[in-house]
Short mmCIF file of C-alpha atoms in Angstrom, two decimals:
data_model
loop_
_atom_site.label_atom_id
_atom_site.label_comp_id
_atom_site.label_asym_id
_atom_site.label_seq_id
_atom_site.Cartn_x
_atom_site.Cartn_y
_atom_site.Cartn_z
CA MET E 20 93.82 63.97 116.22
CA ILE E 21 94.23 66.84 113.44
CA GLU E 22 97.29 66.19 111.38
CA SER E 23 99.01 69.26 111.52
CA ASP E 24 98.98 69.32 106.92
CA ALA E 25 95.30 68.77 107.08
CA PHE E 26 94.86 71.41 109.33
CA VAL E 27 96.86 74.37 107.05
CA GLN E 28 95.11 72.30 104.20
CA ALA E 29 91.76 73.20 105.55
CA LEU E 30 92.57 77.31 106.40
CA GLN E 31 94.25 77.25 102.47
CA ASP E 32 90.94 76.16 101.70
CA ILE E 33 88.82 78.03 102.90
CA GLY E 34 90.64 80.58 101.02
CA VAL E 35 93.63 82.26 103.38
CA ASP E 36 96.60 82.95 102.51
CA PHE E 37 98.50 85.17 104.96
CA PHE E 38 100.04 83.53 108.25
CA THR E 39 101.52 84.74 110.81
CA GLY E 40 102.01 84.95 114.71
CA VAL E 41 104.24 84.47 117.78
CA PRO E 42 105.08 80.26 118.56
CA ASP E 43 103.15 78.30 121.28
CA SER E 44 104.22 74.81 121.83
CA ILE E 45 100.98 73.27 120.88
CA LEU E 46 100.31 75.16 117.79
CA GLY E 47 104.54 73.65 116.93
CA GLY E 48 103.26 71.49 114.88
CA ILE E 49 101.18 73.58 112.47
CA ILE E 50 104.06 75.98 112.29
CA ALA E 51 105.88 74.29 111.32
CA GLU E 52 103.88 72.81 108.51
CA LEU E 53 103.50 76.35 107.48
CA MET E 54 107.03 76.83 107.26
CA VAL E 55 107.74 73.86 105.33
CA ARG E 56 105.42 75.44 103.02
CA ARG E 57 107.63 78.33 102.98
CA ILE E 58 103.69 80.63 104.22
CA TYR E 59 104.89 81.72 107.52
CA THR E 60 105.81 85.25 109.01
CA PRO E 61 107.19 85.15 111.22
CA ALA E 62 106.16 88.57 114.88
CA VAL E 63 107.74 89.09 118.15
CA ARG E 64 104.90 90.18 119.53
CA GLU E 65 101.26 89.31 119.65
CA ASP E 66 99.74 92.81 118.91
CA GLU E 67 102.55 92.79 115.83
CA ALA E 68 101.53 90.16 114.40
CA VAL E 69 97.49 91.23 113.98
CA GLY E 70 98.83 95.03 113.41
CA MET E 71 100.37 92.96 110.60
CA ALA E 72 97.39 91.19 109.24
CA ALA E 73 95.68 93.91 109.24
CA GLY E 74 97.62 95.80 106.96
CA ALA E 75 97.72 91.84 104.50
CA TYR E 76 93.68 91.37 105.09
CA MET E 77 93.15 96.01 104.04
CA ALA E 78 96.17 95.07 100.79
CA GLY E 79 93.39 92.18 99.91
CA LYS E 80 94.87 89.00 101.72
CA ILE E 81 92.83 86.86 104.59
CA PRO E 82 94.81 86.56 107.52
CA ALA E 83 95.47 84.47 109.98
CA VAL E 84 97.45 84.95 113.47
CA LEU E 85 98.54 81.94 115.67
CA MET E 86 98.72 82.41 119.16
CA GLN E 87 99.28 81.37 123.24
CA ASN E 88 96.15 82.36 124.46
CA SER E 89 98.52 84.77 126.71
CA GLY E 90 98.70 86.82 124.00
CA LEU E 91 95.56 87.42 123.96
CA GLY E 92 96.26 89.70 126.45
CA THR E 93 99.12 91.48 123.99
CA SER E 94 97.14 91.76 121.57
CA LEU E 95 93.82 93.65 123.72
CA ASN E 96 93.82 97.37 122.76
CA THR E 97 95.23 96.38 118.68
CA LEU E 98 92.02 94.12 118.63
CA ILE E 99 89.80 96.60 119.85
CA SER E 100 91.06 99.56 118.98
CA LEU E 101 92.37 98.59 115.36
CA ASN E 102 90.56 95.24 113.92
CA GLN E 103 87.49 96.28 115.98
CA ILE E 104 87.10 99.57 115.17
CA TYR E 105 88.06 99.79 111.17
CA ARG E 106 85.72 96.01 111.17
CA GLN E 107 88.95 94.53 109.91
CA PRO E 108 88.94 90.11 110.70
CA CYS E 109 91.43 88.55 111.02
CA ILE E 110 91.43 84.53 111.41
CA LEU E 111 93.00 84.04 115.24
CA ILE E 112 94.21 80.13 115.87
CA VAL E 113 94.79 80.31 119.67
CA SER E 114 96.06 77.64 121.47
CA TRP E 115 93.97 77.15 125.21
CA ARG E 116 97.21 76.75 127.99
CA GLY E 117 96.18 76.31 131.63
CA GLN E 118 92.63 74.57 130.12
CA GLY E 119 90.71 72.44 132.88
CA GLY E 120 93.91 74.21 135.63
CA LYS E 121 96.34 72.32 134.25
CA ASP E 122 99.08 73.50 133.40
CA ALA E 123 102.47 75.54 134.00
CA PRO E 124 101.58 78.58 136.80
CA GLU E 125 101.85 81.40 134.92
CA HIS E 126 98.95 79.36 132.25
CA LEU E 127 96.35 79.07 135.05
CA VAL E 128 94.85 82.01 135.55
CA MET E 129 94.14 83.06 130.91
CA GLY E 130 93.17 79.50 130.64
CA GLU E 131 90.63 80.00 133.02
CA VAL E 132 89.35 82.66 131.96
CA MET E 133 90.22 82.91 128.82
CA PRO E 134 86.78 81.31 126.81
CA GLN E 135 85.00 84.55 129.17
CA PHE E 136 87.36 87.08 127.64
CA LEU E 137 86.82 86.60 124.61
CA ASP E 138 83.36 87.12 125.03
CA THR E 139 83.37 89.89 126.46
CA MET E 140 85.84 91.00 123.60
CA LYS E 141 83.28 90.54 121.34
CA ILE E 142 85.69 88.30 119.85
CA PRO E 143 83.37 85.11 118.00
CA HIS E 144 84.73 81.80 119.41
CA ARG E 145 85.11 77.93 118.52
CA THR E 146 87.41 75.48 120.24
CA LEU E 147 88.20 72.79 117.19
CA THR E 148 86.99 68.94 118.05
CA GLU E 149 88.29 66.30 115.26
CA LYS E 150 85.02 65.42 115.12
CA THR E 151 83.51 68.73 114.15
CA ALA E 152 86.51 69.85 112.31
CA VAL E 153 84.98 70.57 109.15
CA GLU E 154 82.37 72.42 110.22
CA ASP E 155 84.21 74.41 112.34
CA PHE E 156 86.65 75.42 109.95
CA ARG E 157 83.05 76.32 107.88
CA TRP E 158 81.90 78.59 111.07
CA VAL E 159 85.46 80.65 110.87
CA ALA E 160 85.16 80.98 107.47
CA GLU E 161 81.84 82.42 107.48
CA THR E 162 82.35 84.56 110.62
CA PHE E 163 85.24 85.87 109.16
CA MET E 164 83.02 87.42 106.05
CA LYS E 165 80.21 88.28 107.62
CA GLN E 166 81.30 90.34 111.04
CA ARG E 167 84.51 91.20 109.89
CA ILE E 168 85.28 91.73 112.97
CA PRO E 169 88.75 89.42 114.35
CA VAL E 170 87.48 85.76 115.50
CA ALA E 171 89.30 82.67 116.92
CA LEU E 172 89.44 79.14 116.81
CA VAL E 173 90.93 77.83 119.59
CA ILE E 174 92.84 75.20 119.76
CA THR E 175 93.07 73.29 123.12
CA LYS E 176 96.28 70.03 123.93
CA GLY E 177 96.22 67.48 121.78
CA VAL E 178 93.83 68.41 119.03
CA VAL E 179 96.25 68.44 116.03
CA LYS E 180 99.49 66.64 115.80
CA GLY E 181 102.11 68.81 117.92
CA LEU E 182 106.02 68.70 117.58
CA HIS E 183 106.32 65.86 119.62
CA PRO E 184 103.14 63.38 119.88
CA MET B 2 116.83 122.97 126.28
CA ARG B 3 117.50 120.79 123.49
CA PRO B 4 120.28 121.75 121.64
CA GLU B 5 118.65 122.00 117.74
CA GLU B 6 116.26 124.03 119.35
CA GLY B 7 114.65 126.99 117.12
CA THR B 8 116.18 125.79 114.86
CA LEU B 9 113.36 122.68 113.94
CA ILE B 10 111.15 122.72 111.58
CA SER B 11 107.49 121.56 112.90
CA ARG B 12 106.21 118.37 111.92
CA ALA B 13 102.42 119.54 109.80
CA GLN B 14 106.05 121.91 107.63
CA ALA B 15 107.49 118.09 107.13
CA LEU B 16 104.71 115.98 106.42
CA ALA B 17 103.92 119.08 103.80
CA ALA B 18 107.14 119.19 102.64
CA LEU B 19 106.52 114.56 102.60
CA LEU B 20 103.32 115.20 101.10
CA GLU B 21 104.29 116.64 97.34
CA LEU B 22 106.65 114.18 97.32
CA LEU B 23 104.09 111.58 97.65
CA THR B 24 101.86 110.48 94.94
CA GLY B 25 99.86 107.12 94.97
CA GLN B 26 101.97 105.28 97.65
CA PRO B 27 99.84 104.03 100.99
CA VAL B 28 100.60 106.18 103.94
CA ILE B 29 99.99 104.33 106.77
CA ILE B 30 99.45 107.14 109.68
CA CYS B 31 100.00 106.75 113.72
CA ASN B 32 97.70 107.99 115.58
CA GLY B 33 98.00 111.09 117.51
CA PHE B 34 98.35 115.11 115.70
CA PRO B 35 100.86 113.19 112.62
CA SER B 36 97.21 111.60 111.26
CA ARG B 37 94.96 114.79 112.17
CA GLU B 38 98.09 116.83 110.83
CA ALA B 39 97.92 114.60 107.80
CA HIS B 40 94.45 114.86 106.93
CA LYS B 41 94.17 117.91 107.72
CA ILE B 42 97.65 118.98 104.31
CA ALA B 43 96.33 116.92 102.60
CA ASP B 44 92.98 113.57 103.14
CA ARG B 45 93.94 110.64 100.40
CA PRO B 46 91.88 107.60 100.03
CA THR B 47 95.51 105.76 100.07
CA HIS B 48 96.33 107.11 103.70
CA PHE B 49 95.11 104.91 105.96
CA TYR B 50 94.62 107.21 109.51
CA MET B 51 94.48 105.47 113.18
CA ILE B 52 92.73 106.54 115.85
CA GLY B 53 94.17 104.22 118.10
CA SER B 54 96.43 101.02 118.56
CA MET B 55 99.48 102.72 119.51
CA GLY B 56 102.90 101.40 118.11
CA ASN B 57 100.76 99.45 115.63
CA ALA B 58 101.78 102.08 112.44
CA PRO B 59 104.82 100.12 111.23
CA ALA B 60 103.11 96.65 111.71
CA ILE B 61 100.20 96.94 109.48
CA ALA B 62 102.48 99.21 106.82
CA LEU B 63 105.23 95.61 106.97
CA GLY B 64 101.23 93.66 106.59
CA VAL B 65 100.68 95.56 103.03
CA ALA B 66 104.09 95.50 102.04
CA LEU B 67 104.38 92.51 102.48
CA ALA B 68 101.04 91.56 100.19
CA LYS B 69 102.00 94.15 97.94
CA PRO B 70 105.46 93.57 97.01
CA ASN B 71 105.23 96.16 93.98
CA LYS B 72 104.31 98.58 95.79
CA GLN B 73 105.87 101.45 97.40
CA VAL B 74 104.56 101.37 101.30
CA VAL B 75 104.99 104.77 103.97
CA THR B 76 104.10 104.66 107.36
CA PHE B 77 104.35 108.51 109.55
CA ASP B 78 104.96 107.76 112.67
CA GLY B 79 106.38 109.76 116.19
CA ASP B 80 109.26 108.40 118.79
CA GLY B 81 106.71 107.73 120.93
CA ASN B 82 105.05 105.68 118.75
CA VAL B 83 108.32 103.92 118.05
CA LEU B 84 109.49 102.86 121.32
CA MET B 85 106.24 101.79 122.18
CA GLY B 86 106.52 99.52 119.69
CA MET B 87 109.72 98.97 118.99
CA GLY B 88 110.28 95.22 118.72
CA THR B 89 109.01 96.01 114.86
CA LEU B 90 112.27 98.15 113.95
CA ALA B 91 113.30 94.22 114.46
CA THR B 92 110.95 92.33 112.16
CA VAL B 93 111.43 95.40 109.23
CA GLY B 94 115.29 94.32 109.76
CA ALA B 95 115.24 90.71 109.67
CA LEU B 96 112.84 90.38 107.03
CA LYS B 97 114.11 93.58 105.30
CA PRO B 98 110.24 94.38 102.64
CA LYS B 99 112.68 96.51 99.83
CA ASN B 100 109.38 98.37 99.83
CA PHE B 101 108.98 99.55 102.75
CA ILE B 102 109.72 103.09 103.59
CA HIS B 103 109.91 104.35 107.77
CA VAL B 104 108.98 108.19 108.22
CA VAL B 105 109.50 109.51 112.01
CA PHE B 106 109.18 112.78 113.37
CA ASP B 107 110.77 112.97 116.58
CA ASN B 108 109.54 115.45 118.87
CA GLU B 109 111.44 113.63 121.40
CA VAL B 110 107.17 114.15 123.16
CA TYR B 111 104.22 112.58 123.61
CA GLY B 112 102.26 115.00 122.08
CA THR B 113 98.49 114.39 121.45
CA THR B 114 99.06 113.97 125.32
CA GLY B 115 100.24 117.23 126.65
CA ASN B 116 104.12 117.19 125.60
CA GLN B 117 105.20 114.61 128.44
CA PRO B 118 108.79 113.58 127.67
CA THR B 119 109.92 110.27 125.16
CA ILE B 120 113.72 109.17 126.18
CA SER B 121 114.12 109.31 122.10
CA ASN B 122 116.50 112.66 123.47
CA VAL B 123 118.75 109.57 124.41
CA VAL B 124 117.90 106.95 122.05
CA PRO B 125 118.73 107.61 118.68
CA LEU B 126 115.76 105.63 117.19
CA GLU B 127 117.29 105.78 113.36
CA LYS B 128 121.18 103.94 115.06
CA VAL B 129 118.13 101.10 116.75
CA ALA B 130 116.60 100.78 112.78
CA LYS B 131 120.39 100.24 111.02
CA ALA B 132 121.43 98.08 114.48
CA ALA B 133 118.35 96.12 113.36
CA GLY B 134 118.83 95.69 109.76
CA TYR B 135 116.97 98.68 107.96
CA VAL B 136 118.76 99.66 104.99
CA ASN B 137 119.02 103.01 105.07
CA VAL B 138 118.55 105.14 107.84
CA GLU B 139 118.91 109.02 107.79
CA ARG B 140 118.84 111.38 110.59
CA VAL B 141 118.01 115.31 109.28
CA LEU B 142 117.19 118.28 110.84
CA ASP B 143 116.28 120.91 108.83
CA ARG B 144 113.56 120.81 105.12
CA GLU B 145 116.06 121.18 102.64
CA ASP B 146 117.95 117.56 103.72
CA LEU B 147 114.20 115.61 105.25
CA VAL B 148 113.32 117.27 100.87
CA TYR B 149 117.00 115.52 99.57
CA GLU B 150 117.22 112.50 101.84
CA PHE B 151 113.10 111.59 100.95
CA LYS B 152 113.48 111.86 97.34
CA ASP B 153 116.81 110.01 97.93
CA MET B 154 114.44 107.05 99.39
CA LEU B 155 111.66 106.94 97.67
CA LYS B 156 114.46 106.07 94.64
CA LYS B 157 116.04 103.13 96.90
CA ASP B 158 115.36 99.48 98.18
CA GLY B 159 114.58 99.11 101.07
CA PRO B 160 113.74 99.13 103.88
CA SER B 161 114.57 102.62 104.61
CA MET B 162 114.18 104.98 107.93
CA LEU B 163 114.41 108.91 107.56
CA LEU B 164 113.84 110.25 111.49
CA ILE B 165 113.63 113.89 110.92
CA LYS B 166 113.41 115.91 114.46
CA VAL B 167 110.82 118.78 114.95
CA ASN B 168 109.79 120.90 117.23
CA GLU B 169 107.03 120.32 118.81
CA PHE B 170 104.50 122.51 117.65
CA ALA B 171 101.13 121.12 116.98
CA GLU B 172 98.36 122.62 114.49
CA ASP B 173 95.75 123.33 115.19
CA ALA B 174 94.23 120.52 113.31
CA GLY B 175 90.83 118.60 114.43
CA ARG B 176 90.08 114.87 114.88
CA VAL B 177 89.84 112.86 111.43
CA LEU B 178 86.06 112.76 111.78
CA LEU B 179 85.58 109.62 108.73
CA ASP B 180 84.32 106.88 109.58
CA PRO B 181 87.00 104.62 111.29
CA PRO B 182 85.37 101.32 108.76
CA ASP B 183 84.60 103.54 105.84
CA ILE B 184 88.51 104.99 105.90
CA THR B 185 89.21 100.98 105.78
CA LYS B 186 86.74 100.96 102.64
CA ARG B 187 88.16 103.32 100.96
CA PHE B 188 92.49 102.58 101.89
CA MET B 189 91.49 99.35 100.67
CA LYS B 190 89.82 100.29 97.40
CA ALA B 191 92.79 102.85 96.70
CA ILE B 192 95.78 100.23 96.72
CA GLU B 193 94.31 97.74 94.99
#
């Protein structure tokens, strides 16, 4: 299991210096660490977070947006008609609720279709594992710089230490 | 029939007055006619013209304002837009960026899609902003007050909202023909 502070440090090491988002339990440990470091700006909706990230990017920051996968639905229009049309990249840290059909009912449909959904939205994505973490973060940084569009790092339950281990 | 009708200025007249008072501030302009009219009146590299993502203009402006705390950031917004992204009033009110000025052209309709009514005739958006925590909030009905209040807001710490009641008239302004990635690049360079 990856420690939350190591996860945040890895993002900072690839240059991320603006963090916003909407919480999820899987991301609880990461958000707590971001708050300890006083570098987290909470948003009220995921599309707002993506909009803020776009503004921060244009002002010289490298932004990351944390959200649960349901937030992909909420921010869909912003991701395609702002980020993709205007070529404004951001790093999406997306928790995979409903993976494998084992979760609360509200997560099951998005949990099942999320990889295809990201493909359809033309958002490059990769699922973080402890074994491949170094390579995963490198891939995120390279894709961000090269393609200038949103790129998603998907976080499954138990890969990054949460608030309640 | 709106009580103020016949006395209100157009959004384009309001835009012209505001743009005269702005110098090098970044301005995020919402989708639809506001971007098209602002582009026609005065195209500046410090303008970020939106063509989609309705409701997100203040969120983008907030991102710029937080990343550049020493730069005053302005957003031109509409009543339909504010209603769609109303949560952002709360985020701005809570974070209280001092360098954030939110201008709302309130014509009570979705002008770009054919003047369907919004609900801002019964929901005073500037009061929502005030309740959410905006520091300075003004509602103006004519050009003279607009100029006075906007000049005042440019001098004060924000967040501020200037709500301008405007009529439904839309200028004959075509689409912004700049390529969106070029708008991004030009804007980034201009606010560096």
